[in-house]
Tab-separated table of C-alpha atoms in Angstrom:
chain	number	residue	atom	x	y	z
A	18	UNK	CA	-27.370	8.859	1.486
A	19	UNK	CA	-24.354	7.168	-0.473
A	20	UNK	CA	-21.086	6.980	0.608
A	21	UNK	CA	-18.022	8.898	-0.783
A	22	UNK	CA	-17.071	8.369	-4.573
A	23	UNK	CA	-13.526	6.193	-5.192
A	24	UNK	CA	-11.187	8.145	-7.202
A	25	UNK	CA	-11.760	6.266	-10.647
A	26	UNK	CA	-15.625	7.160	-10.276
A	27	UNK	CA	-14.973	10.636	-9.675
A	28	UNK	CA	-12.623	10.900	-12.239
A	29	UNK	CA	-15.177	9.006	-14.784
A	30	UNK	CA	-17.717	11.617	-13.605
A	31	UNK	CA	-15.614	14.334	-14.042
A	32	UNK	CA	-14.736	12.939	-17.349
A	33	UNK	CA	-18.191	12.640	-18.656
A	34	UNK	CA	-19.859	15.900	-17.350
A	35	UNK	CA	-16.416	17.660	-19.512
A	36	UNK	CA	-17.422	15.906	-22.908
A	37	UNK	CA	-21.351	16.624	-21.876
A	38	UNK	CA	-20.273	20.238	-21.127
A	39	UNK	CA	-17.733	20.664	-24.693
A	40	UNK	CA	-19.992	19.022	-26.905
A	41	UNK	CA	-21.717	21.354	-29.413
A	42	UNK	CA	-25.526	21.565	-28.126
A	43	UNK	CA	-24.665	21.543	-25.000
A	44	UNK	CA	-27.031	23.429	-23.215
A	45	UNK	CA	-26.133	25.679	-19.532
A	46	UNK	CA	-27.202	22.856	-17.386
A	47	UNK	CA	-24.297	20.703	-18.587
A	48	UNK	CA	-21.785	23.671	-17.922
A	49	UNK	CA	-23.287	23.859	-14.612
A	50	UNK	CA	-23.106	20.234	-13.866
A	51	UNK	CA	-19.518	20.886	-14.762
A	52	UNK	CA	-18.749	23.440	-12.372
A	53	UNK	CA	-20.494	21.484	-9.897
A	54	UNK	CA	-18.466	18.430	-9.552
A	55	UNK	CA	-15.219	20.801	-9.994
A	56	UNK	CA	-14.990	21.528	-5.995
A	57	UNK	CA	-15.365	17.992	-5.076
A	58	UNK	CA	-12.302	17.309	-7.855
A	59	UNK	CA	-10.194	19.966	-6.208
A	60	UNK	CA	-10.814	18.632	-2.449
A	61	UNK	CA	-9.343	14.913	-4.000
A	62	UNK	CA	-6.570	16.417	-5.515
A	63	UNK	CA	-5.483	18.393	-2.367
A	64	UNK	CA	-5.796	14.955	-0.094
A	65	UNK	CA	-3.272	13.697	-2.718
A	66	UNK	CA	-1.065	16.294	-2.895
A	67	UNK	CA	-1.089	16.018	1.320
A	68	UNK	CA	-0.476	12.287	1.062
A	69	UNK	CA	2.365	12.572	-1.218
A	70	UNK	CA	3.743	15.470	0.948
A	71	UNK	CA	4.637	13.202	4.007
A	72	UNK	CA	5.993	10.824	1.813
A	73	UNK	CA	8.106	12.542	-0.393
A	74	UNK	CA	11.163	15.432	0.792
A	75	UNK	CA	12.822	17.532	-1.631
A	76	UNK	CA	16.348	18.565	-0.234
A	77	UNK	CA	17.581	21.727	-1.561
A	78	UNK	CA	21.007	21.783	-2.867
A	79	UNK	CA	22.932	24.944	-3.603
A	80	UNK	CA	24.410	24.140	-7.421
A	81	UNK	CA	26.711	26.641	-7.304
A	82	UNK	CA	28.481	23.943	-4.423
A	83	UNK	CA	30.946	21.574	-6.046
A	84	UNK	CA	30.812	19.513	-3.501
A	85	UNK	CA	26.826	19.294	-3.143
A	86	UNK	CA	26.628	18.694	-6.921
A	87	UNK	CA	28.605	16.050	-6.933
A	88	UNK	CA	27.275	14.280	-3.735
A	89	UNK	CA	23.918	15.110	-5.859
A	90	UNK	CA	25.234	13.111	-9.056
A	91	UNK	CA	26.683	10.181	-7.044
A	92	UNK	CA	23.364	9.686	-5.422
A	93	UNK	CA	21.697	10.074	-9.018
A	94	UNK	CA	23.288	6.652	-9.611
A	95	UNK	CA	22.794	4.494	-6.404
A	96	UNK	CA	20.048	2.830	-5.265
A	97	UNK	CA	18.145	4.154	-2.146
A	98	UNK	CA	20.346	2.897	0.887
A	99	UNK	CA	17.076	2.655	3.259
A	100	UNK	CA	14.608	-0.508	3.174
A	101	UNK	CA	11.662	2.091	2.342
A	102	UNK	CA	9.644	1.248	-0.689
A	103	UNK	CA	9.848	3.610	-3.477
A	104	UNK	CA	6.239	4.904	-4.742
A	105	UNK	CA	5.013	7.065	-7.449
A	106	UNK	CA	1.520	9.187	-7.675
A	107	UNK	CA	0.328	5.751	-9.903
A	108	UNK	CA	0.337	3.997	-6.260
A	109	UNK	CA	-2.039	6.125	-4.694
């Protein structure tokens, strides 16, 4: 039994079994292939989106508010005031 794929093999998988599938010739096998690896895609994508869901909070802020917009557009131009490091979906 192997262990679990990392993300840049799955991806390269996923990759290749697309251009195998959309190439002309391709025969049903490669569509199945396809469809095949496109659950274990899906389940990746969702542990992402839950990782990136505890570390990122959207407040809402009512627009129509002078007062939020503003406090919106002033924090627009500051830099974060806690010691937490800032990550994007490239860090994961």
């Amino acid at each position: 039994m192997t262990g679990p794929m990392t993300d840049d093999a799955l991806i390269a998988l996923a990759e290749h079994r697309f251009t195998q599938a959309d190439r002309d010739g391709a025969t049903p096998d490669d569509g199945r292939q396809l469809r095949d690896i496109f659950p274990a895609v899906l389940q990746r994508l969702r542990e992402k989106v839950e990782i990136t869901r505890n570390l990122v909070m959207i407040a809402e802020i009512d627009l129509n508010d002078a007062a939020a917009a503003a406090r919106l557009l002033d924090r627009a131009g500051s830099a974060p005031a806690d010691d937490q490091p800032q990550l994007s979906l490239l860090d994961l």
